Amino acid sequence: MLRLTIALCVLALGWAQNCQVSNIPVKENFDKYKFQGTWFAVAKKDPSGLFLLDNIVAHYTVEDDGKLTATAQGRVNILNNWETCAQMFSTFEETPHPAKLRLKYWGAATYLQSGCDDHWIIDTDYDNYAVHYACRVVDTDGTCLDGYSFIFSRHPNGLRPQDQAIVTQKKQELCLLGKYRRVAHTGFCAA
């Protein structure tokens, strides 16, 4: 019985270490030029506080100076009774790892998000799916205490069946399997 208890403790310790933010793998050889364009959020894991609810579409652009920028829109509920479509603009600071960006919100979006968030590209095939991750607060054990994640598709109707297994594996690597919810696209933010 003692051996079983020790084995379970070692297994639990190994699992906790895999969930440490510093151990999360990101996209190798990330290419921001291939990544730019329009992405539709099809699933997300929410952080604490006010955040985009649904109808989320992001457009990434590499500017002439090589800086990556993004615009996004999505439905928000402000003051628990006012639904509106939020328009957001952000810029990215590069880090030594191309897939680990720092995101800064500008304009009205600063009321929804504050400061700089880590904005990691966990995986993408550039043409169909992308998995994003942001940890806002790292706990004392190295795991993420407050963060969010998006599953994006180039297709407004969602992920292709062949991408589902890859995305599920990435959710598991993020220790977020079962914590996402679907993102509806009802046309709420359509111009």
mmCIF file with all atom_site columns, C-alpha atoms in Angstrom:
data_model
loop_
_atom_site.group_PDB
_atom_site.id
_atom_site.type_symbol
_atom_site.label_atom_id
_atom_site.label_alt_id
_atom_site.label_comp_id
_atom_site.label_asym_id
_atom_site.label_entity_id
_atom_site.label_seq_id
_atom_site.pdbx_PDB_ins_code
_atom_site.Cartn_x
_atom_site.Cartn_y
_atom_site.Cartn_z
_atom_site.occupancy
_atom_site.B_iso_or_equiv
_atom_site.pdbx_formal_charge
_atom_site.auth_seq_id
_atom_site.auth_comp_id
_atom_site.auth_asym_id
_atom_site.auth_atom_id
_atom_site.pdbx_PDB_model_num
ATOM 1   C CA . MET A 1 1   ? 0.000   0.000  0.000   1.00 0.00 ? 1   MET A CA 1
ATOM 2   C CA . LEU A 1 2   ? 2.857   2.356  0.814   1.00 0.00 ? 2   LEU A CA 1
ATOM 3   C CA . ARG A 1 3   ? 4.420   1.708  -2.614  1.00 0.00 ? 3   ARG A CA 1
ATOM 4   C CA . LEU A 1 4   ? 1.128   2.533  -4.332  1.00 0.00 ? 4   LEU A CA 1
ATOM 5   C CA . THR A 1 5   ? 0.819   5.779  -2.356  1.00 0.00 ? 5   THR A CA 1
ATOM 6   C CA . ILE A 1 6   ? 4.388   6.771  -3.244  1.00 0.00 ? 6   ILE A CA 1
ATOM 7   C CA . ALA A 1 7   ? 3.822   5.895  -6.912  1.00 0.00 ? 7   ALA A CA 1
ATOM 8   C CA . LEU A 1 8   ? 0.660   8.005  -7.024  1.00 0.00 ? 8   LEU A CA 1
ATOM 9   C CA . CYS A 1 9   ? 2.470   10.944 -5.379  1.00 0.00 ? 9   CYS A CA 1
ATOM 10  C CA . VAL A 1 10  ? 5.314   10.717 -7.912  1.00 0.00 ? 10  VAL A CA 1
ATOM 11  C CA . LEU A 1 11  ? 2.794   10.521 -10.761 1.00 0.00 ? 11  LEU A CA 1
ATOM 12  C CA . ALA A 1 12  ? 0.891   13.546 -9.399  1.00 0.00 ? 12  ALA A CA 1
ATOM 13  C CA . LEU A 1 13  ? 4.126   15.493 -9.005  1.00 0.00 ? 13  LEU A CA 1
ATOM 14  C CA . GLY A 1 14  ? 5.099   14.690 -12.608 1.00 0.00 ? 14  GLY A CA 1
ATOM 15  C CA . TRP A 1 15  ? 1.680   15.819 -13.858 1.00 0.00 ? 15  TRP A CA 1
ATOM 16  C CA . ALA A 1 16  ? 1.916   19.102 -11.905 1.00 0.00 ? 16  ALA A CA 1
ATOM 17  C CA . GLN A 1 17  ? 5.346   19.805 -13.362 1.00 0.00 ? 17  GLN A CA 1
ATOM 18  C CA . ASN A 1 18  ? 3.990   19.307 -16.889 1.00 0.00 ? 18  ASN A CA 1
ATOM 19  C CA . CYS A 1 19  ? 1.372   21.964 -16.157 1.00 0.00 ? 19  CYS A CA 1
ATOM 20  C CA . GLN A 1 20  ? 3.950   24.568 -15.203 1.00 0.00 ? 20  GLN A CA 1
ATOM 21  C CA . VAL A 1 21  ? 3.814   27.550 -17.529 1.00 0.00 ? 21  VAL A CA 1
ATOM 22  C CA . SER A 1 22  ? 7.562   27.345 -18.154 1.00 0.00 ? 22  SER A CA 1
ATOM 23  C CA . ASN A 1 23  ? 7.112   23.808 -19.581 1.00 0.00 ? 23  ASN A CA 1
ATOM 24  C CA . ILE A 1 24  ? 4.424   24.680 -22.138 1.00 0.00 ? 24  ILE A CA 1
ATOM 25  C CA . PRO A 1 25  ? 5.696   24.033 -25.674 1.00 0.00 ? 25  PRO A CA 1
ATOM 26  C CA . VAL A 1 26  ? 5.055   26.660 -28.356 1.00 0.00 ? 26  VAL A CA 1
ATOM 27  C CA . LYS A 1 27  ? 5.163   26.613 -32.158 1.00 0.00 ? 27  LYS A CA 1
ATOM 28  C CA . GLU A 1 28  ? 8.709   26.044 -33.389 1.00 0.00 ? 28  GLU A CA 1
ATOM 29  C CA . ASN A 1 29  ? 9.921   28.303 -36.209 1.00 0.00 ? 29  ASN A CA 1
ATOM 30  C CA . PHE A 1 30  ? 6.813   30.483 -35.949 1.00 0.00 ? 30  PHE A CA 1
ATOM 31  C CA . ASP A 1 31  ? 6.388   32.625 -39.091 1.00 0.00 ? 31  ASP A CA 1
ATOM 32  C CA . LYS A 1 32  ? 4.361   35.787 -38.465 1.00 0.00 ? 32  LYS A CA 1
ATOM 33  C CA . TYR A 1 33  ? 4.086   36.458 -42.205 1.00 0.00 ? 33  TYR A CA 1
ATOM 34  C CA . LYS A 1 34  ? 2.333   33.130 -42.834 1.00 0.00 ? 34  LYS A CA 1
ATOM 35  C CA . PHE A 1 35  ? 0.206   33.673 -39.724 1.00 0.00 ? 35  PHE A CA 1
ATOM 36  C CA . GLN A 1 36  ? -1.210  37.076 -40.672 1.00 0.00 ? 36  GLN A CA 1
ATOM 37  C CA . GLY A 1 37  ? -4.782  37.329 -41.906 1.00 0.00 ? 37  GLY A CA 1
ATOM 38  C CA . THR A 1 38  ? -8.238  36.638 -40.492 1.00 0.00 ? 38  THR A CA 1
ATOM 39  C CA . TRP A 1 39  ? -8.923  34.067 -37.757 1.00 0.00 ? 39  TRP A CA 1
ATOM 40  C CA . PHE A 1 40  ? -12.317 33.077 -36.285 1.00 0.00 ? 40  PHE A CA 1
ATOM 41  C CA . ALA A 1 41  ? -12.431 32.024 -32.624 1.00 0.00 ? 41  ALA A CA 1
ATOM 42  C CA . VAL A 1 42  ? -14.249 28.688 -32.396 1.00 0.00 ? 42  VAL A CA 1
ATOM 43  C CA . ALA A 1 43  ? -13.499 27.859 -28.738 1.00 0.00 ? 43  ALA A CA 1
ATOM 44  C CA . LYS A 1 44  ? -12.025 29.637 -25.750 1.00 0.00 ? 44  LYS A CA 1
ATOM 45  C CA . LYS A 1 45  ? -11.056 29.256 -22.149 1.00 0.00 ? 45  LYS A CA 1
ATOM 46  C CA . ASP A 1 46  ? -12.006 32.404 -20.238 1.00 0.00 ? 46  ASP A CA 1
ATOM 47  C CA . PRO A 1 47  ? -9.896  34.338 -17.722 1.00 0.00 ? 47  PRO A CA 1
ATOM 48  C CA . SER A 1 48  ? -11.208 36.116 -14.640 1.00 0.00 ? 48  SER A CA 1
ATOM 49  C CA . GLY A 1 49  ? -13.094 39.348 -15.284 1.00 0.00 ? 49  GLY A CA 1
ATOM 50  C CA . LEU A 1 50  ? -14.698 41.009 -18.297 1.00 0.00 ? 50  LEU A CA 1
ATOM 51  C CA . PHE A 1 51  ? -13.838 39.383 -21.589 1.00 0.00 ? 51  PHE A CA 1
ATOM 52  C CA . LEU A 1 52  ? -15.127 38.835 -25.121 1.00 0.00 ? 52  LEU A CA 1
ATOM 53  C CA . LEU A 1 53  ? -18.095 36.454 -25.123 1.00 0.00 ? 53  LEU A CA 1
ATOM 54  C CA . ASP A 1 54  ? -18.637 35.379 -28.741 1.00 0.00 ? 54  ASP A CA 1
ATOM 55  C CA . ASN A 1 55  ? -18.620 36.520 -32.377 1.00 0.00 ? 55  ASN A CA 1
ATOM 56  C CA . ILE A 1 56  ? -14.839 36.877 -32.010 1.00 0.00 ? 56  ILE A CA 1
ATOM 57  C CA . VAL A 1 57  ? -12.856 37.575 -35.163 1.00 0.00 ? 57  VAL A CA 1
ATOM 58  C CA . ALA A 1 58  ? -9.201  38.615 -35.130 1.00 0.00 ? 58  ALA A CA 1
ATOM 59  C CA . HIS A 1 59  ? -7.151  40.017 -37.988 1.00 0.00 ? 59  HIS A CA 1
ATOM 60  C CA . TYR A 1 60  ? -3.349  39.920 -37.718 1.00 0.00 ? 60  TYR A CA 1
ATOM 61  C CA . THR A 1 61  ? -1.130  42.146 -39.862 1.00 0.00 ? 61  THR A CA 1
ATOM 62  C CA . VAL A 1 62  ? 2.621   42.462 -40.254 1.00 0.00 ? 62  VAL A CA 1
ATOM 63  C CA . GLU A 1 63  ? 3.216   46.188 -40.707 1.00 0.00 ? 63  GLU A CA 1
ATOM 64  C CA . ASP A 1 64  ? 5.850   47.706 -43.032 1.00 0.00 ? 64  ASP A CA 1
ATOM 65  C CA . ASP A 1 65  ? 8.286   47.964 -40.103 1.00 0.00 ? 65  ASP A CA 1
ATOM 66  C CA . GLY A 1 66  ? 7.889   44.219 -39.386 1.00 0.00 ? 66  GLY A CA 1
ATOM 67  C CA . LYS A 1 67  ? 5.779   44.689 -36.239 1.00 0.00 ? 67  LYS A CA 1
ATOM 68  C CA . LEU A 1 68  ? 2.813   42.383 -35.768 1.00 0.00 ? 68  LEU A CA 1
ATOM 69  C CA . THR A 1 69  ? -0.491  44.105 -34.939 1.00 0.00 ? 69  THR A CA 1
ATOM 70  C CA . ALA A 1 70  ? -4.017  42.787 -34.486 1.00 0.00 ? 70  ALA A CA 1
ATOM 71  C CA . THR A 1 71  ? -7.544  44.061 -34.558 1.00 0.00 ? 71  THR A CA 1
ATOM 72  C CA . ALA A 1 72  ? -10.331 42.025 -33.028 1.00 0.00 ? 72  ALA A CA 1
ATOM 73  C CA . GLN A 1 73  ? -14.000 42.317 -32.403 1.00 0.00 ? 73  GLN A CA 1
ATOM 74  C CA . GLY A 1 74  ? -16.447 40.401 -30.285 1.00 0.00 ? 74  GLY A CA 1
ATOM 75  C CA . ARG A 1 75  ? -19.579 40.702 -28.216 1.00 0.00 ? 75  ARG A CA 1
ATOM 76  C CA . VAL A 1 76  ? -19.208 41.848 -24.611 1.00 0.00 ? 76  VAL A CA 1
ATOM 77  C CA . ASN A 1 77  ? -21.708 42.372 -21.814 1.00 0.00 ? 77  ASN A CA 1
ATOM 78  C CA . ILE A 1 78  ? -20.963 45.578 -19.910 1.00 0.00 ? 78  ILE A CA 1
ATOM 79  C CA . LEU A 1 79  ? -22.557 46.368 -16.536 1.00 0.00 ? 79  LEU A CA 1
ATOM 80  C CA . ASN A 1 80  ? -24.432 43.040 -16.723 1.00 0.00 ? 80  ASN A CA 1
ATOM 81  C CA . ASN A 1 81  ? -27.109 44.409 -19.016 1.00 0.00 ? 81  ASN A CA 1
ATOM 82  C CA . TRP A 1 82  ? -25.597 46.172 -22.023 1.00 0.00 ? 82  TRP A CA 1
ATOM 83  C CA . GLU A 1 83  ? -24.457 44.049 -24.940 1.00 0.00 ? 83  GLU A CA 1
ATOM 84  C CA . THR A 1 84  ? -22.187 45.693 -27.452 1.00 0.00 ? 84  THR A CA 1
ATOM 85  C CA . CYS A 1 85  ? -19.589 44.778 -29.997 1.00 0.00 ? 85  CYS A CA 1
ATOM 86  C CA . ALA A 1 86  ? -16.113 45.688 -28.740 1.00 0.00 ? 86  ALA A CA 1
ATOM 87  C CA . GLN A 1 87  ? -13.480 46.726 -31.268 1.00 0.00 ? 87  GLN A CA 1
ATOM 88  C CA . MET A 1 88  ? -9.961  46.085 -30.052 1.00 0.00 ? 88  MET A CA 1
ATOM 89  C CA . PHE A 1 89  ? -6.509  47.016 -31.320 1.00 0.00 ? 89  PHE A CA 1
ATOM 90  C CA . SER A 1 90  ? -3.235  45.594 -30.097 1.00 0.00 ? 90  SER A CA 1
ATOM 91  C CA . THR A 1 91  ? 0.445   45.545 -30.879 1.00 0.00 ? 91  THR A CA 1
ATOM 92  C CA . PHE A 1 92  ? 2.946   42.831 -30.132 1.00 0.00 ? 92  PHE A CA 1
ATOM 93  C CA . GLU A 1 93  ? 6.387   43.038 -28.629 1.00 0.00 ? 93  GLU A CA 1
ATOM 94  C CA . GLU A 1 94  ? 8.729   40.337 -29.845 1.00 0.00 ? 94  GLU A CA 1
ATOM 95  C CA . THR A 1 95  ? 10.707  38.173 -27.431 1.00 0.00 ? 95  THR A CA 1
ATOM 96  C CA . PRO A 1 96  ? 13.705  35.902 -28.032 1.00 0.00 ? 96  PRO A CA 1
ATOM 97  C CA . HIS A 1 97  ? 11.252  33.132 -29.011 1.00 0.00 ? 97  HIS A CA 1
ATOM 98  C CA . PRO A 1 98  ? 9.190   34.145 -32.100 1.00 0.00 ? 98  PRO A CA 1
ATOM 99  C CA . ALA A 1 99  ? 6.028   32.319 -30.878 1.00 0.00 ? 99  ALA A CA 1
ATOM 100 C CA . LYS A 1 100 ? 6.112   33.978 -27.431 1.00 0.00 ? 100 LYS A CA 1
ATOM 101 C CA . LEU A 1 101 ? 4.792   37.478 -27.975 1.00 0.00 ? 101 LEU A CA 1
ATOM 102 C CA . ARG A 1 102 ? 3.774   40.207 -25.520 1.00 0.00 ? 102 ARG A CA 1
ATOM 103 C CA . LEU A 1 103 ? 0.409   41.772 -26.361 1.00 0.00 ? 103 LEU A CA 1
ATOM 104 C CA . LYS A 1 104 ? -0.467  45.394 -25.549 1.00 0.00 ? 104 LYS A CA 1
ATOM 105 C CA . TYR A 1 105 ? -4.051  46.642 -25.948 1.00 0.00 ? 105 TYR A CA 1
ATOM 106 C CA . TRP A 1 106 ? -4.810  50.190 -27.113 1.00 0.00 ? 106 TRP A CA 1
ATOM 107 C CA . GLY A 1 107 ? -7.823  52.495 -27.171 1.00 0.00 ? 107 GLY A CA 1
ATOM 108 C CA . ALA A 1 108 ? -11.124 51.428 -25.648 1.00 0.00 ? 108 ALA A CA 1
ATOM 109 C CA . ALA A 1 109 ? -9.795  47.882 -25.363 1.00 0.00 ? 109 ALA A CA 1
ATOM 110 C CA . THR A 1 110 ? -7.656  48.956 -22.414 1.00 0.00 ? 110 THR A CA 1
ATOM 111 C CA . TYR A 1 111 ? -10.855 48.977 -20.337 1.00 0.00 ? 111 TYR A CA 1
ATOM 112 C CA . LEU A 1 112 ? -11.429 45.302 -21.161 1.00 0.00 ? 112 LEU A CA 1
ATOM 113 C CA . GLN A 1 113 ? -7.798  44.234 -20.857 1.00 0.00 ? 113 GLN A CA 1
ATOM 114 C CA . SER A 1 114 ? -4.941  45.918 -19.054 1.00 0.00 ? 114 SER A CA 1
ATOM 115 C CA . GLY A 1 115 ? -1.183  45.910 -19.319 1.00 0.00 ? 115 GLY A CA 1
ATOM 116 C CA . CYS A 1 116 ? 0.721   43.452 -21.435 1.00 0.00 ? 116 CYS A CA 1
ATOM 117 C CA . ASP A 1 117 ? -0.341  39.827 -21.714 1.00 0.00 ? 117 ASP A CA 1
ATOM 118 C CA . ASP A 1 118 ? 1.794   36.946 -22.819 1.00 0.00 ? 118 ASP A CA 1
ATOM 119 C CA . HIS A 1 119 ? 0.368   35.870 -26.160 1.00 0.00 ? 119 HIS A CA 1
ATOM 120 C CA . TRP A 1 120 ? 1.822   32.537 -27.153 1.00 0.00 ? 120 TRP A CA 1
ATOM 121 C CA . ILE A 1 121 ? 1.177   30.704 -30.378 1.00 0.00 ? 121 ILE A CA 1
ATOM 122 C CA . ILE A 1 122 ? 1.076   27.117 -29.143 1.00 0.00 ? 122 ILE A CA 1
ATOM 123 C CA . ASP A 1 123 ? 0.492   25.619 -32.571 1.00 0.00 ? 123 ASP A CA 1
ATOM 124 C CA . THR A 1 124 ? -0.768  26.488 -36.039 1.00 0.00 ? 124 THR A CA 1
ATOM 125 C CA . ASP A 1 125 ? -0.664  25.076 -39.534 1.00 0.00 ? 125 ASP A CA 1
ATOM 126 C CA . TYR A 1 126 ? -1.209  28.672 -40.790 1.00 0.00 ? 126 TYR A CA 1
ATOM 127 C CA . ASP A 1 127 ? -4.006  27.622 -43.168 1.00 0.00 ? 127 ASP A CA 1
ATOM 128 C CA . ASN A 1 128 ? -6.628  26.049 -40.900 1.00 0.00 ? 128 ASN A CA 1
ATOM 129 C CA . TYR A 1 129 ? -6.131  26.222 -37.127 1.00 0.00 ? 129 TYR A CA 1
ATOM 130 C CA . ALA A 1 130 ? -4.231  28.083 -34.415 1.00 0.00 ? 130 ALA A CA 1
ATOM 131 C CA . VAL A 1 131 ? -4.026  27.557 -30.655 1.00 0.00 ? 131 VAL A CA 1
ATOM 132 C CA . HIS A 1 132 ? -3.259  30.669 -28.574 1.00 0.00 ? 132 HIS A CA 1
ATOM 133 C CA . TYR A 1 133 ? -2.461  30.827 -24.882 1.00 0.00 ? 133 TYR A CA 1
ATOM 134 C CA . ALA A 1 134 ? -1.978  33.595 -22.333 1.00 0.00 ? 134 ALA A CA 1
ATOM 135 C CA . CYS A 1 135 ? -1.182  33.252 -18.648 1.00 0.00 ? 135 CYS A CA 1
ATOM 136 C CA . ARG A 1 136 ? -1.821  36.464 -16.731 1.00 0.00 ? 136 ARG A CA 1
ATOM 137 C CA . VAL A 1 137 ? -0.906  35.228 -13.244 1.00 0.00 ? 137 VAL A CA 1
ATOM 138 C CA . VAL A 1 138 ? 1.515   32.405 -12.469 1.00 0.00 ? 138 VAL A CA 1
ATOM 139 C CA . ASP A 1 139 ? 0.861   30.619 -9.164  1.00 0.00 ? 139 ASP A CA 1
ATOM 140 C CA . THR A 1 140 ? 3.624   29.859 -6.647  1.00 0.00 ? 140 THR A CA 1
ATOM 141 C CA . ASP A 1 141 ? 3.847   26.265 -7.961  1.00 0.00 ? 141 ASP A CA 1
ATOM 142 C CA . GLY A 1 142 ? 4.515   27.517 -11.500 1.00 0.00 ? 142 GLY A CA 1
ATOM 143 C CA . THR A 1 143 ? 1.067   26.667 -12.870 1.00 0.00 ? 143 THR A CA 1
ATOM 144 C CA . CYS A 1 144 ? -1.249  29.275 -14.332 1.00 0.00 ? 144 CYS A CA 1
ATOM 145 C CA . LEU A 1 145 ? -3.581  30.843 -11.778 1.00 0.00 ? 145 LEU A CA 1
ATOM 146 C CA . ASP A 1 146 ? -5.422  33.083 -14.279 1.00 0.00 ? 146 ASP A CA 1
ATOM 147 C CA . GLY A 1 147 ? -5.158  32.772 -18.032 1.00 0.00 ? 147 GLY A CA 1
ATOM 148 C CA . TYR A 1 148 ? -7.049  32.346 -21.251 1.00 0.00 ? 148 TYR A CA 1
ATOM 149 C CA . SER A 1 149 ? -6.780  30.494 -24.516 1.00 0.00 ? 149 SER A CA 1
ATOM 150 C CA . PHE A 1 150 ? -8.361  30.641 -27.952 1.00 0.00 ? 150 PHE A CA 1
ATOM 151 C CA . ILE A 1 151 ? -8.798  28.003 -30.608 1.00 0.00 ? 151 ILE A CA 1
ATOM 152 C CA . PHE A 1 152 ? -8.904  29.812 -33.947 1.00 0.00 ? 152 PHE A CA 1
ATOM 153 C CA . SER A 1 153 ? -9.900  28.627 -37.398 1.00 0.00 ? 153 SER A CA 1
ATOM 154 C CA . ARG A 1 154 ? -9.457  30.270 -40.771 1.00 0.00 ? 154 ARG A CA 1
ATOM 155 C CA . HIS A 1 155 ? -12.933 28.964 -41.546 1.00 0.00 ? 155 HIS A CA 1
ATOM 156 C CA . PRO A 1 156 ? -15.996 30.661 -39.998 1.00 0.00 ? 156 PRO A CA 1
ATOM 157 C CA . ASN A 1 157 ? -17.735 27.273 -39.744 1.00 0.00 ? 157 ASN A CA 1
ATOM 158 C CA . GLY A 1 158 ? -15.092 25.858 -37.406 1.00 0.00 ? 158 GLY A CA 1
ATOM 159 C CA . LEU A 1 159 ? -12.250 23.371 -37.453 1.00 0.00 ? 159 LEU A CA 1
ATOM 160 C CA . ARG A 1 160 ? -11.875 20.719 -40.082 1.00 0.00 ? 160 ARG A CA 1
ATOM 161 C CA . PRO A 1 161 ? -12.310 17.161 -38.744 1.00 0.00 ? 161 PRO A CA 1
ATOM 162 C CA . GLN A 1 162 ? -8.625  16.369 -39.388 1.00 0.00 ? 162 GLN A CA 1
ATOM 163 C CA . ASP A 1 163 ? -7.565  19.256 -37.127 1.00 0.00 ? 163 ASP A CA 1
ATOM 164 C CA . GLN A 1 164 ? -9.642  18.141 -34.123 1.00 0.00 ? 164 GLN A CA 1
ATOM 165 C CA . ALA A 1 165 ? -7.142  15.560 -32.823 1.00 0.00 ? 165 ALA A CA 1
ATOM 166 C CA . ILE A 1 166 ? -4.230  18.009 -33.065 1.00 0.00 ? 166 ILE A CA 1
ATOM 167 C CA . VAL A 1 167 ? -6.145  20.725 -31.225 1.00 0.00 ? 167 VAL A CA 1
ATOM 168 C CA . THR A 1 168 ? -7.288  18.268 -28.537 1.00 0.00 ? 168 THR A CA 1
ATOM 169 C CA . GLN A 1 169 ? -3.664  17.230 -27.963 1.00 0.00 ? 169 GLN A CA 1
ATOM 170 C CA . LYS A 1 170 ? -2.635  20.893 -27.606 1.00 0.00 ? 170 LYS A CA 1
ATOM 171 C CA . LYS A 1 171 ? -5.447  21.509 -25.090 1.00 0.00 ? 171 LYS A CA 1
ATOM 172 C CA . GLN A 1 172 ? -4.114  18.587 -23.072 1.00 0.00 ? 172 GLN A CA 1
ATOM 173 C CA . GLU A 1 173 ? -0.537  19.950 -23.218 1.00 0.00 ? 173 GLU A CA 1
ATOM 174 C CA . LEU A 1 174 ? -1.898  23.261 -21.868 1.00 0.00 ? 174 LEU A CA 1
ATOM 175 C CA . CYS A 1 175 ? -3.623  21.369 -19.001 1.00 0.00 ? 175 CYS A CA 1
ATOM 176 C CA . LEU A 1 176 ? -6.894  22.884 -20.211 1.00 0.00 ? 176 LEU A CA 1
ATOM 177 C CA . LEU A 1 177 ? -8.666  19.874 -21.687 1.00 0.00 ? 177 LEU A CA 1
ATOM 178 C CA . GLY A 1 178 ? -12.363 20.166 -20.831 1.00 0.00 ? 178 GLY A CA 1
ATOM 179 C CA . LYS A 1 179 ? -12.108 23.861 -19.884 1.00 0.00 ? 179 LYS A CA 1
ATOM 180 C CA . TYR A 1 180 ? -13.017 25.410 -23.237 1.00 0.00 ? 180 TYR A CA 1
ATOM 181 C CA . ARG A 1 181 ? -16.412 26.507 -24.409 1.00 0.00 ? 181 ARG A CA 1
ATOM 182 C CA . ARG A 1 182 ? -17.638 26.931 -27.968 1.00 0.00 ? 182 ARG A CA 1
ATOM 183 C CA . VAL A 1 183 ? -17.663 30.414 -29.462 1.00 0.00 ? 183 VAL A CA 1
ATOM 184 C CA . ALA A 1 184 ? -20.806 31.203 -31.452 1.00 0.00 ? 184 ALA A CA 1
ATOM 185 C CA . HIS A 1 185 ? -20.830 33.343 -34.589 1.00 0.00 ? 185 HIS A CA 1
ATOM 186 C CA . THR A 1 186 ? -24.332 34.785 -34.887 1.00 0.00 ? 186 THR A CA 1
ATOM 187 C CA . GLY A 1 187 ? -23.517 37.935 -36.843 1.00 0.00 ? 187 GLY A CA 1
ATOM 188 C CA . PHE A 1 188 ? -23.880 40.166 -33.753 1.00 0.00 ? 188 PHE A CA 1
ATOM 189 C CA . CYS A 1 189 ? -20.808 42.200 -34.727 1.00 0.00 ? 189 CYS A CA 1
ATOM 190 C CA . ALA A 1 190 ? -21.452 42.251 -38.471 1.00 0.00 ? 190 ALA A CA 1
ATOM 191 C CA . ALA A 1 191 ? -21.253 45.718 -39.956 1.00 0.00 ? 191 ALA A CA 1
#
